[in-house]
Amino acid sequence: AVDIKKLYRDTDDYMGKEIVIQGWIRTLRDSKNFGFIEVNDGSFFKNLQIVFDETLENFKDVAKLPIATAIKVTGDLVKTEGAKQPFEIKAKSIVVEAPSSSDFPLQKKRHTFEYLRTIAHLRPRSNAFSAVFRVRSVAAYAIHKFFQDRGFVYVHTPIITGSDAEGAGEMFRVTTLDLKNPPKNADGSIDNTQDFFGKETNLTVSGQLEGEIFALAYKDIYTFGPTFRAENSNTSRHAAEFWMIEPEIAFAELEDNMELAEDMIKYIISYVLENAPEEMEFFGSIVDKDLLPRLQNVVSNDFGRVTYTEAIKLLQESGHNFEYPVSWGMDLQTEHERYITEQIFKKPVFVTDYPKEIKAFYMRLNEDEKTVAAMDLLVPGIGEIIGGSQREEREDVLAGKIRAMGLNEEDYWWYLELRKYGGVKHAGYGLGFERMIMYLTGMTNIRDVIPFPRTVGTAEF
Ligand code: 4AD
Ligand code: MG
């Protein structure tokens, strides 16, 4: 059989010829003595139209086939002047490869994304999700290509870890102990030496710390893998399992980090627009009319830059009545992030140099000793899409920060030791892959850009 994608891409090679297609029925309309089937074979976002008529020996049976039936079609590819689709197949034979029950839930009408979430095992067959998950695949490839073309080494950091990379304690425990009846120490605490690894372990919240190990050997590295957070926040932008891209660059400071992040975002957008044009057109017409012009603007303009301190001033001077009052030292809430990027800058903007108290222990302390060399990238419609920083390379300052933040210095012995042996200045960031897909597609719920969402209370499959 020929892939439908090939028919669209190399139409002239197939025009007028007899071809064979294998795919699933998406729609079927029939009249008394002819009918149309839209078939999708999975190779392409678009469907292929099949016309059939009474010359088929099984015409009456074909006309009654339910949606989702798998069929094999043999026929001639012909041009369709003035029609919606550029060509169609005049069927000479249609054979059922696998029948479908007539109660297939995805009938032709539009379904809400909420409803489609309840049938996550079938939603990849809908138009919208076909487009989302193809874009997801193309974007993943674009990210690898961006870094590989620049000589970055792809590092696989561990999924099960013995350290808390963010020091925020929002981790999923991994254990083989019977937690109803665990072995105990004399003081009543759990005896973790009897656990599988002889210590307490968790699912990773970030590959950054291990990424730093590799950046201090290979200079430029990146990770791209699943990360897990037991944040109890039930929002449209948080998932318990999400994918993160974390580059780490040595001999580099915050400015180099921002340049890399800006180049990467622009590259991903351009690559996806060029390599998934049908899907992107679909999002531009069905999900968000401003999507394509907006993305074009992002690619052709510089991102904004503002320090946290300036941003706080701008928010205070805006006169806007925020739900959460604005003052120096507070963590920016989504409403503030979105106001900065949507109302003040109207484009992606890096916010830098946050107060040290609200950022992770590993961020480099600035000269003022009040702020750290942090950078968050905020984008319209979403808020934070990237979090990153220059890392604290001074061993004594880092050890002081770990203690001051109430973390256990011993847990980070190897991380501190990296600073002892050629621990050059380095920086990195994490891009939330699902948030990037939301940004690319205009989809507004993180549950609709990841194939198998895991959120508070939901882990189907
Ligand atoms: O800002 P975060 O927590 O930064 C880190 O994890 C650093 N270790 C990254 C680094 O410097 N190497 O997370 C980075 C990004 C966020 O900006 C956001 O896009 C995404 O990861 N993210 C989430 N995405 C979906 N669901 C969640 N619960 C997320 N938490 C963070
Ligand atoms: Mg962050």
Coordinates of N, CA, C and O and ligand atoms in Angstrom, one line a residue, residues 166 205-206 208 229 231 237-240 242 244 246-248 362 376 384-389 391 428-432 434-435 446, ligand 1:
E166 N 15.7 20.1 43.1 CA 15.1 21.4 43.3 C 15.1 21.8 44.7 O 14.8 23.0 45.1
V205 N 12.9 15.1 39.8 CA 12.1 16.3 39.5 C 12.8 17.1 38.4 O 12.3 18.0 37.8
S206 N 14.1 16.7 38.1 CA 14.9 17.5 37.1 C 16.2 16.7 37.0 O 16.8 16.2 38.0
Q208 N 18.9 18.3 36.1 CA 19.9 19.3 36.1 C 21.2 19.0 36.8 O 22.3 19.2 36.3
R229 N 6.6 15.5 39.3 CA 6.4 16.4 40.5 C 5.1 16.1 41.2 O 4.0 16.1 40.6
E231 N 3.4 18.0 42.9 CA 2.8 19.3 43.3 C 1.3 19.1 43.4 O 0.7 18.5 42.5
R237 N -1.8 24.0 33.6 CA -0.5 24.0 33.2 C 0.5 23.1 33.9 O 1.7 23.1 33.7
H238 N -0.1 22.4 34.9 CA 0.8 21.5 35.7 C 0.4 20.0 35.5 O -0.8 19.6 35.6
A239 N 1.4 19.2 35.3 CA 1.2 17.7 35.2 C 2.1 17.1 36.2 O 3.2 17.7 36.5
A240 N 1.8 15.9 36.7 CA 2.6 15.2 37.7 C 3.8 14.6 36.9 O 4.9 14.3 37.5
F242 N 5.8 15.1 33.4 CA 6.0 15.9 32.2 C 7.4 15.8 31.6 O 8.2 15.2 32.3
M244 N 10.9 17.3 30.1 CA 11.7 18.5 30.2 C 13.0 18.4 29.4 O 13.6 17.3 29.3
E246 N 16.7 20.0 29.2 CA 17.6 20.8 30.1 C 19.0 20.8 29.5 O 19.8 19.9 29.7
P247 N 19.3 21.9 28.8 CA 20.7 22.1 28.4 C 21.5 22.6 29.5 O 21.0 23.3 30.4
E248 N 22.8 22.3 29.5 CA 23.7 22.9 30.5 C 25.0 23.2 29.7 O 25.5 22.4 29.0
Y362 N 20.9 26.2 44.1 CA 22.1 26.2 43.2 C 22.3 27.4 42.3 O 23.2 27.5 41.6
D376 N 13.7 33.4 34.1 CA 12.5 32.7 33.7 C 12.1 33.3 32.4 O 12.1 34.5 32.2
E384 N 5.2 31.1 32.6 CA 6.5 30.5 32.6 C 6.6 29.3 31.7 O 5.9 28.3 31.9
I385 N 7.6 29.3 30.8 CA 7.8 28.2 29.9 C 9.2 27.6 30.1 O 9.4 26.4 29.9
I386 N 10.1 28.5 30.6 CA 11.5 28.1 30.9 C 11.9 28.6 32.2 O 11.5 29.8 32.6
G387 N 12.6 27.8 33.0 CA 13.2 28.3 34.2 C 14.7 27.9 34.2 O 15.0 26.8 33.8
G388 N 15.6 28.9 34.5 CA 17.0 28.5 34.4 C 17.8 29.5 35.2 O 17.3 30.4 35.9
S389 N 19.1 29.3 35.2 CA 20.0 30.2 35.9 C 21.5 29.9 35.6 O 21.8 28.9 35.0
R391 N 24.8 28.8 37.5 CA 24.9 28.0 38.7 C 26.0 28.6 39.6 O 27.0 29.2 39.2
G428 N 22.4 26.9 32.8 CA 21.5 26.0 32.1 C 20.1 26.4 32.3 O 19.8 27.3 33.1
Y429 N 19.2 25.7 31.7 CA 17.7 26.0 31.9 C 16.9 24.7 31.6 O 17.4 23.7 31.1
G430 N 15.7 24.8 32.0 CA 14.7 23.7 31.7 C 13.5 24.2 30.9 O 12.9 25.2 31.4
L431 N 13.3 23.6 29.8 CA 12.1 24.0 29.0 C 11.0 22.9 29.3 O 11.3 21.7 29.1
G432 N 9.9 23.3 29.7 CA 8.8 22.3 29.9 C 8.2 22.0 28.5 O 7.7 22.9 27.8
E434 N 5.7 20.2 27.5 CA 4.2 20.3 27.3 C 3.8 21.8 27.1 O 3.0 22.1 26.3
R435 N 4.5 22.6 27.9 CA 4.1 24.0 27.8 C 4.6 24.6 26.4 O 3.9 25.4 25.8
I446 N -2.9 21.4 29.6 CA -1.8 20.5 29.5 C -2.2 19.1 29.3 O -1.5 18.3 28.6
Ligands
4AD1 O1 11.5 26.1 36.7 P1 11.7 24.6 36.9 O2 11.3 24.0 38.2 O3 13.3 24.5 36.7 C1 14.0 23.3 36.9 O4 13.6 22.2 37.1 C2 15.5 23.5 36.7 N1 16.2 22.4 37.3 C3 15.8 23.6 35.2 C4 17.2 23.9 34.9 O5 17.7 24.9 35.2 N2 17.9 22.9 34.3 O6 11.1 23.8 35.7 C5 11.5 24.1 34.4 C6 10.3 24.2 33.5 C7 9.2 25.2 33.9 O7 9.6 26.5 33.4 C8 8.0 24.7 33.2 O8 7.9 25.0 31.8 C9 8.2 23.2 33.4 O9 9.5 23.0 33.5 N3 7.4 22.6 34.5 C10 6.3 22.0 34.4 N4 5.5 21.6 33.3 C11 4.4 20.9 33.6 N5 4.0 20.5 34.8 C12 4.7 20.8 35.9 N6 4.3 20.4 37.1 C13 5.9 21.6 35.7 N7 6.8 22.1 36.6 C14 7.7 22.7 35.8

